[in-house]
Amino acid sequence: MSSTEFGVRPGEVTVELPDTFDAGLCFIGRIHTPWSNRDDCPKNPRESQAECSIEVDQRWAGALKDVESCSHLAVLYWMHRAPRNLVVQVPHHYGVQRGTFALRSPARPNPIALSVVRLLHIDANLLTVIGLDCLDGTPLLDLKPYFASTDSAPEAVVGWREQHKG
Amino acid sequence: MSSTEFGVRPGEVTVELPDTFDAGLCFIGRIHTPWSNRDDCPKNPRESQAECSIEVDQRWAGALKDVESCSHLAVLYWMHRAPRNLVVQVPHHYGVQRGTFALRSPARPNPIALSVVRLLHIDANLLTVIGLDCLDGTPLLDLKPYFASTDSAPEAVVGWREQHKG
């Protein structure tokens, strides 16, 4: 990772990371996208209508049973190139301090990203989806059925973002 | 973990787990709920209007800046008592085989749970929320602002679930 890619900007605050981990993750597949540089990635998952693919390792392919009946999925993946020690960040495109938990930045104590995608089709262990914005080769952690009844909150407001717009 | 709690049911399929982990997680806090037994937990996060609290470790408390402006959060937490080797499961309340990635069951290769919660208030490092269904003491992994523009999909359908209802 180059220091220019994830350098600490003025106003950003870091903490000492814990000495040990509490749990372990296994990568269960890879995400294939058209973007191999961070600068090329869409700024958010709905900015692009690009079809991306999710390749699930053979070991876990059996777990895809019934997934084809889902119109949308929650995809969890690992932002393997992000720093984990930032508590306050100054996002490039906003230029002001924001707490890490108020941001979707990949830089966070556990760099797990969440994207809601539309499932187009599944061919064996390969899913074609719309709605990802990550780098090509990103490690996959989990796929979940998206339930509108519990996962959809169209009334949700992110106040700092609204103020930024207004 | 007792075997009755997470025994393999007839029709369930397991795989051999990888020998090593690919990445490590640190627990960043704990979730406090009224439920200390699995049987007492609500079946899904919107079944209960109970106020739950999320205690963020002091180390990460600075990352809560601006979070109070969010009406909803995506909460990621670790289902530390779940088995990780099930690819096909037979959920108790459905009684038929479903692929793990078509279910929200805690049993999955990386037992990371996702809940969308409504934020009531924050007092220092303690958040009060509605919308959790997990055991008291569950380890916290991440908090994210919920953006309706990218996270809400009210039109989403989980086909197998609709068929079960119909």
mmCIF file of C-alpha atoms in Angstrom:
data_model
loop_
_atom_site.group_PDB
_atom_site.id
_atom_site.type_symbol
_atom_site.label_atom_id
_atom_site.label_comp_id
_atom_site.label_asym_id
_atom_site.label_seq_id
_atom_site.Cartn_x
_atom_site.Cartn_y
_atom_site.Cartn_z
ATOM 1 C CA MET A 1 0.000 0.000 0.000
ATOM 2 C CA SER A 2 1.492 3.352 -0.948
ATOM 3 C CA SER A 3 1.452 6.119 1.640
ATOM 4 C CA THR A 4 -0.125 8.521 -0.827
ATOM 5 C CA GLU A 5 -3.008 6.118 -1.297
ATOM 6 C CA PHE A 6 -3.956 6.008 2.378
ATOM 7 C CA GLY A 7 -1.894 8.698 4.060
ATOM 8 C CA VAL A 8 -3.228 10.375 7.181
ATOM 9 C CA ARG A 9 -4.566 13.824 6.240
ATOM 10 C CA PRO A 10 -4.440 16.921 8.455
ATOM 11 C CA GLY A 11 -7.292 16.687 10.960
ATOM 12 C CA GLU A 12 -7.426 12.908 10.932
ATOM 13 C CA VAL A 13 -7.111 11.065 14.240
ATOM 14 C CA THR A 14 -5.632 7.610 14.736
ATOM 15 C CA VAL A 15 -5.608 5.203 17.681
ATOM 16 C CA GLU A 16 -3.320 2.391 18.739
ATOM 17 C CA LEU A 17 -4.695 -0.914 17.449
ATOM 18 C CA PRO A 18 -5.236 -3.861 19.807
ATOM 19 C CA ASP A 19 -2.323 -6.309 19.986
ATOM 20 C CA THR A 20 -4.341 -9.370 19.081
ATOM 21 C CA PHE A 21 -7.376 -10.301 17.032
ATOM 22 C CA ASP A 22 -10.537 -11.692 18.594
ATOM 23 C CA ALA A 23 -11.814 -13.772 15.684
ATOM 24 C CA GLY A 24 -10.766 -14.981 12.249
ATOM 25 C CA LEU A 25 -12.264 -14.638 8.799
ATOM 26 C CA CYS A 26 -11.989 -16.911 5.809
ATOM 27 C CA PHE A 27 -12.297 -15.494 2.330
ATOM 28 C CA ILE A 28 -15.021 -17.434 0.518
ATOM 29 C CA GLY A 29 -14.576 -16.088 -2.997
ATOM 30 C CA ARG A 30 -13.556 -13.083 -5.043
ATOM 31 C CA ILE A 31 -15.377 -10.141 -6.573
ATOM 32 C CA HIS A 32 -14.658 -9.261 -10.186
ATOM 33 C CA THR A 33 -15.250 -5.656 -11.231
ATOM 34 C CA PRO A 34 -14.057 -3.435 -14.102
ATOM 35 C CA TRP A 35 -11.968 -1.331 -11.671
ATOM 36 C CA SER A 36 -8.373 -2.096 -10.786
ATOM 37 C CA ASN A 37 -7.457 1.346 -9.426
ATOM 38 C CA ARG A 38 -9.104 3.107 -6.530
ATOM 39 C CA ASP A 39 -9.519 6.289 -8.563
ATOM 40 C CA ASP A 40 -11.560 4.448 -11.184
ATOM 41 C CA CYS A 41 -14.068 3.001 -8.704
ATOM 42 C CA PRO A 42 -17.513 4.610 -8.591
ATOM 43 C CA LYS A 43 -17.947 6.867 -5.545
ATOM 44 C CA ASN A 44 -20.905 4.799 -4.396
ATOM 45 C CA PRO A 45 -22.556 1.563 -5.464
ATOM 46 C CA ARG A 46 -25.475 3.140 -7.296
ATOM 47 C CA GLU A 47 -23.337 5.429 -9.384
ATOM 48 C CA SER A 48 -22.574 2.600 -11.768
ATOM 49 C CA GLN A 49 -24.783 0.159 -13.625
ATOM 50 C CA ALA A 50 -21.780 -2.013 -14.463
ATOM 51 C CA GLU A 51 -22.361 -5.738 -14.246
ATOM 52 C CA CYS A 52 -19.929 -7.270 -11.778
ATOM 53 C CA SER A 53 -19.419 -10.886 -10.893
ATOM 54 C CA ILE A 54 -19.010 -12.677 -7.617
ATOM 55 C CA GLU A 55 -17.117 -15.935 -7.744
ATOM 56 C CA VAL A 56 -17.861 -18.212 -4.805
ATOM 57 C CA ASP A 57 -15.203 -20.814 -3.960
ATOM 58 C CA GLN A 58 -16.168 -24.387 -4.830
ATOM 59 C CA ARG A 59 -16.097 -25.289 -1.143
ATOM 60 C CA TRP A 60 -19.073 -23.020 -0.531
ATOM 61 C CA ALA A 61 -20.917 -23.407 -3.848
ATOM 62 C CA GLY A 62 -23.552 -25.653 -2.249
ATOM 63 C CA ALA A 63 -24.579 -22.752 -0.026
ATOM 64 C CA LEU A 64 -25.937 -20.934 -3.116
ATOM 65 C CA LYS A 65 -29.016 -23.184 -3.242
ATOM 66 C CA ASP A 66 -32.182 -20.996 -3.387
ATOM 67 C CA VAL A 67 -30.173 -17.777 -3.784
ATOM 68 C CA GLU A 68 -31.436 -17.484 -7.379
ATOM 69 C CA SER A 69 -34.876 -16.718 -5.957
ATOM 70 C CA CYS A 70 -33.577 -13.496 -4.351
ATOM 71 C CA SER A 71 -33.882 -10.250 -6.281
ATOM 72 C CA HIS A 72 -31.357 -8.461 -4.044
ATOM 73 C CA LEU A 73 -28.461 -9.549 -1.849
ATOM 74 C CA ALA A 74 -26.429 -7.974 0.900
ATOM 75 C CA VAL A 75 -22.778 -8.557 0.018
ATOM 76 C CA LEU A 76 -20.080 -8.358 2.679
ATOM 77 C CA TYR A 77 -16.500 -8.084 1.518
ATOM 78 C CA TRP A 78 -13.086 -7.283 2.910
ATOM 79 C CA MET A 79 -11.384 -3.980 2.153
ATOM 80 C CA HIS A 80 -7.972 -5.566 2.415
ATOM 81 C CA ARG A 81 -6.026 -2.442 1.570
ATOM 82 C CA ALA A 82 -7.609 -0.075 4.105
ATOM 83 C CA PRO A 83 -5.948 1.206 7.294
ATOM 84 C CA ARG A 84 -7.763 0.237 10.497
ATOM 85 C CA ASN A 85 -6.597 2.846 12.989
ATOM 86 C CA LEU A 86 -8.544 5.968 11.922
ATOM 87 C CA VAL A 87 -11.278 7.219 14.267
ATOM 88 C CA VAL A 88 -11.730 10.657 12.711
ATOM 89 C CA GLN A 89 -11.310 11.093 8.966
ATOM 90 C CA VAL A 90 -11.325 13.990 6.538
ATOM 91 C CA PRO A 91 -12.880 12.569 3.393
ATOM 92 C CA HIS A 92 -11.302 14.025 0.282
ATOM 93 C CA HIS A 93 -14.633 15.058 -1.282
ATOM 94 C CA TYR A 94 -16.036 16.711 1.867
ATOM 95 C CA GLY A 95 -12.920 18.240 3.416
ATOM 96 C CA VAL A 96 -14.215 18.236 7.001
ATOM 97 C CA GLN A 97 -13.722 15.929 9.987
ATOM 98 C CA ARG A 98 -16.161 13.041 10.328
ATOM 99 C CA GLY A 99 -16.195 10.114 12.738
ATOM 100 C CA THR A 100 -15.359 6.777 11.141
ATOM 101 C CA PHE A 101 -18.703 5.252 12.169
ATOM 102 C CA ALA A 102 -20.522 8.111 10.418
ATOM 103 C CA LEU A 103 -18.767 7.235 7.152
ATOM 104 C CA ARG A 104 -18.798 4.339 4.700
ATOM 105 C CA SER A 105 -15.062 4.777 4.110
ATOM 106 C CA PRO A 106 -13.139 1.497 3.804
ATOM 107 C CA ALA A 107 -10.875 2.734 6.617
ATOM 108 C CA ARG A 108 -12.412 1.361 9.837
ATOM 109 C CA PRO A 109 -11.399 -0.973 12.693
ATOM 110 C CA ASN A 110 -12.847 -3.958 10.850
ATOM 111 C CA PRO A 111 -12.791 -3.070 7.156
ATOM 112 C CA ILE A 112 -15.899 -5.020 6.220
ATOM 113 C CA ALA A 113 -17.857 -3.379 3.423
ATOM 114 C CA LEU A 114 -21.568 -3.799 2.843
ATOM 115 C CA SER A 115 -23.229 -3.377 -0.540
ATOM 116 C CA VAL A 116 -26.800 -4.050 -1.512
ATOM 117 C CA VAL A 117 -26.819 -5.512 -5.024
ATOM 118 C CA ARG A 118 -29.386 -6.539 -7.580
ATOM 119 C CA LEU A 119 -28.924 -10.160 -8.637
ATOM 120 C CA LEU A 120 -29.153 -10.717 -12.398
ATOM 121 C CA HIS A 121 -28.356 -14.417 -12.640
ATOM 122 C CA ILE A 122 -26.319 -17.283 -11.251
ATOM 123 C CA ASP A 123 -24.294 -19.716 -13.321
ATOM 124 C CA ALA A 124 -22.929 -22.480 -11.069
ATOM 125 C CA ASN A 125 -20.702 -20.628 -8.564
ATOM 126 C CA LEU A 126 -20.687 -17.321 -10.456
ATOM 127 C CA LEU A 127 -23.204 -14.577 -9.636
ATOM 128 C CA THR A 128 -23.773 -11.612 -11.927
ATOM 129 C CA VAL A 129 -24.895 -8.513 -10.029
ATOM 130 C CA ILE A 130 -25.306 -4.746 -10.307
ATOM 131 C CA GLY A 131 -24.407 -2.431 -7.443
ATOM 132 C CA LEU A 132 -20.778 -2.957 -6.474
ATOM 133 C CA ASP A 133 -18.107 -0.266 -6.381
ATOM 134 C CA CYS A 134 -15.027 -2.166 -5.169
ATOM 135 C CA LEU A 135 -11.703 -3.076 -6.688
ATOM 136 C CA ASP A 136 -11.316 -6.096 -8.912
ATOM 137 C CA GLY A 137 -10.162 -9.080 -6.856
ATOM 138 C CA THR A 138 -11.733 -7.948 -3.570
ATOM 139 C CA PRO A 139 -12.147 -10.875 -1.142
ATOM 140 C CA LEU A 140 -15.719 -12.001 -0.456
ATOM 141 C CA LEU A 141 -16.906 -12.631 3.122
ATOM 142 C CA ASP A 142 -20.624 -13.324 2.963
ATOM 143 C CA LEU A 143 -23.793 -13.232 0.884
ATOM 144 C CA LYS A 144 -27.178 -12.690 2.514
ATOM 145 C CA PRO A 145 -30.724 -12.545 1.171
ATOM 146 C CA TYR A 146 -32.006 -8.957 1.375
ATOM 147 C CA PHE A 147 -35.374 -8.785 3.106
ATOM 148 C CA ALA A 148 -37.255 -5.570 2.391
ATOM 149 C CA SER A 149 -39.207 -6.109 5.611
ATOM 150 C CA THR A 150 -36.129 -5.768 7.831
ATOM 151 C CA ASP A 151 -33.384 -4.269 5.659
ATOM 152 C CA SER A 152 -35.176 -1.481 3.828
ATOM 153 C CA ALA A 153 -35.561 1.901 5.516
ATOM 154 C CA PRO A 154 -36.417 4.408 2.780
ATOM 155 C CA GLU A 155 -37.079 7.084 5.419
ATOM 156 C CA ALA A 156 -33.510 6.919 6.763
ATOM 157 C CA VAL A 157 -31.617 10.202 6.946
ATOM 158 C CA VAL A 158 -27.903 10.856 7.375
ATOM 159 C CA GLY A 159 -28.034 14.328 8.841
ATOM 160 C CA TRP A 160 -24.460 15.443 8.171
ATOM 161 C CA ARG A 161 -24.846 14.416 4.551
ATOM 162 C CA GLU A 162 -28.075 16.397 4.156
ATOM 163 C CA GLN A 163 -26.399 19.477 5.611
ATOM 164 C CA HIS A 164 -23.508 19.024 3.230
ATOM 165 C CA LYS A 165 -25.915 18.966 0.268
ATOM 166 C CA GLY A 166 -27.919 21.934 1.556
ATOM 167 C CA MET B 1 -21.865 -24.643 22.833
ATOM 168 C CA SER B 2 -24.210 -27.560 23.459
ATOM 169 C CA SER B 3 -24.818 -29.999 20.647
ATOM 170 C CA THR B 4 -28.568 -29.630 21.019
ATOM 171 C CA GLU B 5 -28.219 -25.907 20.464
ATOM 172 C CA PHE B 6 -26.506 -26.228 17.104
ATOM 173 C CA GLY B 7 -26.716 -29.900 16.190
ATOM 174 C CA VAL B 8 -26.708 -30.866 12.516
ATOM 175 C CA ARG B 9 -30.272 -31.775 11.506
ATOM 176 C CA PRO B 10 -31.228 -34.442 8.955
ATOM 177 C CA GLY B 11 -30.815 -32.946 5.482
ATOM 178 C CA GLU B 12 -28.128 -30.479 6.538
ATOM 179 C CA VAL B 13 -24.813 -30.510 4.672
ATOM 180 C CA THR B 14 -21.428 -29.578 6.102
ATOM 181 C CA VAL B 15 -18.036 -28.933 4.522
ATOM 182 C CA GLU B 16 -14.489 -29.143 5.780
ATOM 183 C CA LEU B 17 -13.356 -25.707 6.973
ATOM 184 C CA PRO B 18 -10.121 -24.146 5.681
ATOM 185 C CA ASP B 19 -7.056 -24.791 7.870
ATOM 186 C CA THR B 20 -6.165 -21.138 8.342
ATOM 187 C CA PHE B 21 -7.861 -17.779 8.514
ATOM 188 C CA ASP B 22 -7.252 -15.061 5.940
ATOM 189 C CA ALA B 23 -7.883 -11.994 8.098
ATOM 190 C CA GLY B 24 -8.493 -11.019 11.713
ATOM 191 C CA LEU B 25 -11.275 -9.148 13.459
ATOM 192 C CA CYS B 26 -11.175 -7.080 16.605
ATOM 193 C CA PHE B 27 -14.274 -6.724 18.733
ATOM 194 C CA ILE B 28 -14.969 -3.003 19.176
ATOM 195 C CA GLY B 29 -17.717 -3.174 21.778
ATOM 196 C CA ARG B 30 -20.621 -5.199 23.071
ATOM 197 C CA ILE B 31 -24.342 -5.269 22.404
ATOM 198 C CA HIS B 32 -26.709 -5.312 25.360
ATOM 199 C CA THR B 33 -30.158 -6.822 24.818
ATOM 200 C CA PRO B 34 -32.881 -8.246 27.071
ATOM 201 C CA TRP B 35 -32.214 -11.772 25.730
ATOM 202 C CA SER B 36 -29.715 -14.173 27.261
ATOM 203 C CA ASN B 37 -31.082 -17.374 25.710
ATOM 204 C CA ARG B 38 -31.418 -18.106 22.029
ATOM 205 C CA ASP B 39 -35.024 -19.215 22.466
ATOM 206 C CA ASP B 40 -35.969 -15.838 23.916
ATOM 207 C CA CYS B 41 -34.558 -13.811 20.999
ATOM 208 C CA PRO B 42 -37.066 -12.350 18.537
ATOM 209 C CA LYS B 43 -37.175 -14.317 15.277
ATOM 210 C CA ASN B 44 -36.243 -11.214 13.329
ATOM 211 C CA PRO B 45 -35.129 -7.693 14.166
ATOM 212 C CA ARG B 46 -38.478 -6.041 13.506
ATOM 213 C CA GLU B 47 -40.434 -8.417 15.672
ATOM 214 C CA SER B 48 -39.393 -6.504 18.786
ATOM 215 C CA GLN B 49 -39.555 -2.853 19.696
ATOM 216 C CA ALA B 50 -37.227 -3.416 22.650
ATOM 217 C CA GLU B 51 -34.634 -0.733 23.237
ATOM 218 C CA CYS B 52 -31.177 -2.257 23.106
ATOM 219 C CA SER B 53 -27.849 -0.608 23.731
ATOM 220 C CA ILE B 54 -24.558 -0.741 21.923
ATOM 221 C CA GLU B 55 -21.496 -0.037 24.011
ATOM 222 C CA VAL B 56 -18.510 1.073 21.970
ATOM 223 C CA ASP B 57 -15.080 0.520 23.539
ATOM 224 C CA GLN B 58 -13.358 3.702 24.705
ATOM 225 C CA ARG B 59 -10.616 3.151 22.141
ATOM 226 C CA TRP B 60 -13.138 3.723 19.334
ATOM 227 C CA ALA B 61 -15.441 6.256 21.011
ATOM 228 C CA GLY B 62 -13.986 9.131 18.956
ATOM 229 C CA ALA B 63 -15.262 7.423 15.812
ATOM 230 C CA LEU B 64 -18.854 8.149 16.938
ATOM 231 C CA LYS B 65 -18.546 11.819 15.963
ATOM 232 C CA ASP B 66 -21.486 12.806 13.677
ATOM 233 C CA VAL B 67 -23.229 9.449 14.205
ATOM 234 C CA GLU B 68 -25.957 11.214 16.199
ATOM 235 C CA SER B 69 -27.107 12.826 12.947
ATOM 236 C CA CYS B 70 -28.026 9.408 11.513
ATOM 237 C CA SER B 71 -31.584 8.150 11.914
ATOM 238 C CA HIS B 72 -30.621 4.559 11.062
ATOM 239 C CA LEU B 73 -27.439 2.511 11.279
ATOM 240 C CA ALA B 74 -26.228 -0.748 9.810
ATOM 241 C CA VAL B 75 -24.814 -2.782 12.696
ATOM 242 C CA LEU B 76 -22.395 -5.634 12.067
ATOM 243 C CA TYR B 77 -21.784 -8.076 14.882
ATOM 244 C CA TRP B 78 -20.217 -11.460 15.464
ATOM 245 C CA MET B 79 -22.347 -14.527 16.048
ATOM 246 C CA HIS B 80 -19.682 -16.091 18.190
ATOM 247 C CA ARG B 81 -21.641 -19.241 19.051
ATOM 248 C CA ALA B 82 -22.576 -20.273 15.516
ATOM 249 C CA PRO B 83 -21.058 -23.198 13.581
ATOM 250 C CA ARG B 84 -19.305 -22.203 10.338
ATOM 251 C CA ASN B 85 -19.338 -25.394 8.312
ATOM 252 C CA LEU B 86 -22.973 -25.632 7.143
ATOM 253 C CA VAL B 87 -23.682 -25.108 3.446
ATOM 254 C CA VAL B 88 -27.235 -26.454 3.413
ATOM 255 C CA GLN B 89 -29.461 -25.966 6.434
ATOM 256 C CA VAL B 90 -32.925 -27.066 7.479
ATOM 257 C CA PRO B 91 -34.287 -24.137 9.479
ATOM 258 C CA HIS B 92 -36.441 -25.328 12.336
ATOM 259 C CA HIS B 93 -39.398 -23.103 11.422
ATOM 260 C CA TYR B 94 -39.420 -24.006 7.702
ATOM 261 C CA GLY B 95 -38.406 -27.667 7.786
ATOM 262 C CA VAL B 96 -36.917 -27.754 4.284
ATOM 263 C CA GLN B 97 -33.379 -27.531 2.910
ATOM 264 C CA ARG B 98 -32.074 -24.042 2.122
ATOM 265 C CA GLY B 99 -28.639 -22.883 1.067
ATOM 266 C CA THR B 100 -26.759 -20.960 3.747
ATOM 267 C CA PHE B 101 -26.422 -17.877 1.513
ATOM 268 C CA ALA B 102 -30.211 -17.822 1.040
ATOM 269 C CA LEU B 103 -30.681 -17.615 4.814
ATOM 270 C CA ARG B 104 -29.969 -15.074 7.555
ATOM 271 C CA SER B 105 -29.106 -17.884 9.958
ATOM 272 C CA PRO B 106 -26.100 -17.156 12.212
ATOM 273 C CA ALA B 107 -24.531 -20.385 10.920
ATOM 274 C CA ARG B 108 -22.358 -19.335 7.947
ATOM 275 C CA PRO B 109 -18.665 -19.431 6.977
ATOM 276 C CA ASN B 110 -18.117 -15.977 8.457
ATOM 277 C CA PRO B 111 -20.790 -15.515 11.114
ATOM 278 C CA ILE B 112 -21.156 -11.765 10.667
ATOM 279 C CA ALA B 113 -24.702 -10.582 11.285
ATOM 280 C CA LEU B 114 -26.219 -7.445 9.806
ATOM 281 C CA SER B 115 -29.072 -5.531 11.400
ATOM 282 C CA VAL B 116 -30.575 -2.230 10.353
ATOM 283 C CA VAL B 117 -31.466 -0.303 13.494
ATOM 284 C CA ARG B 118 -33.174 2.949 14.364
ATOM 285 C CA LEU B 119 -30.961 5.175 16.481
ATOM 286 C CA LEU B 120 -32.729 6.773 19.449
ATOM 287 C CA HIS B 121 -29.860 8.573 21.136
ATOM 288 C CA ILE B 122 -26.183 8.486 22.012
ATOM 289 C CA ASP B 123 -24.763 9.136 25.470
ATOM 290 C CA ALA B 124 -20.949 9.231 25.260
ATOM 291 C CA ASN B 125 -19.996 5.737 24.010
ATOM 292 C CA LEU B 126 -23.442 4.196 24.543
ATOM 293 C CA LEU B 127 -25.996 4.075 21.723
ATOM 294 C CA THR B 128 -29.659 3.296 22.328
ATOM 295 C CA VAL B 129 -31.307 1.628 19.339
ATOM 296 C CA ILE B 130 -34.354 -0.343 18.244
ATOM 297 C CA GLY B 131 -34.086 -3.277 15.835
ATOM 298 C CA LEU B 132 -31.694 -5.857 17.257
ATOM 299 C CA ASP B 133 -32.511 -9.504 17.890
ATOM 300 C CA CYS B 134 -29.227 -10.894 19.194
ATOM 301 C CA LEU B 135 -28.066 -12.321 22.501
ATOM 302 C CA ASP B 136 -26.955 -10.054 25.312
ATOM 303 C CA GLY B 137 -23.173 -9.637 25.215
ATOM 304 C CA THR B 138 -22.800 -10.150 21.460
ATOM 305 C CA PRO B 139 -19.497 -8.709 20.180
ATOM 306 C CA LEU B 140 -19.740 -5.615 17.977
ATOM 307 C CA LEU B 141 -17.765 -5.389 14.714
ATOM 308 C CA ASP B 142 -18.853 -2.217 12.971
ATOM 309 C CA LEU B 143 -21.352 0.636 12.800
ATOM 310 C CA LYS B 144 -22.206 2.276 9.490
ATOM 311 C CA PRO B 145 -24.495 5.138 8.520
ATOM 312 C CA TYR B 146 -27.504 3.774 6.619
ATOM 313 C CA PHE B 147 -28.026 5.622 3.347
ATOM 314 C CA ALA B 148 -31.522 5.176 1.924
ATOM 315 C CA SER B 149 -30.115 6.001 -1.517
ATOM 316 C CA THR B 150 -27.896 2.917 -1.636
ATOM 317 C CA ASP B 151 -29.085 0.607 1.148
ATOM 318 C CA SER B 152 -32.845 0.701 0.792
ATOM 319 C CA ALA B 153 -34.521 -1.616 -1.718
ATOM 320 C CA PRO B 154 -38.202 -1.777 -0.786
ATOM 321 C CA GLU B 155 -38.935 -3.725 -3.968
ATOM 322 C CA ALA B 156 -36.639 -6.609 -3.001
ATOM 323 C CA VAL B 157 -38.134 -10.096 -3.029
ATOM 324 C CA VAL B 158 -36.868 -13.308 -1.482
ATOM 325 C CA GLY B 159 -38.632 -15.807 -3.705
ATOM 326 C CA TRP B 160 -38.356 -18.887 -1.512
ATOM 327 C CA ARG B 161 -39.812 -16.929 1.390
ATOM 328 C CA GLU B 162 -42.771 -15.715 -0.674
ATOM 329 C CA GLN B 163 -43.507 -19.284 -1.763
ATOM 330 C CA HIS B 164 -43.362 -20.420 1.834
ATOM 331 C CA LYS B 165 -45.922 -17.783 2.783
ATOM 332 C CA GLY B 166 -48.156 -18.506 -0.200
#
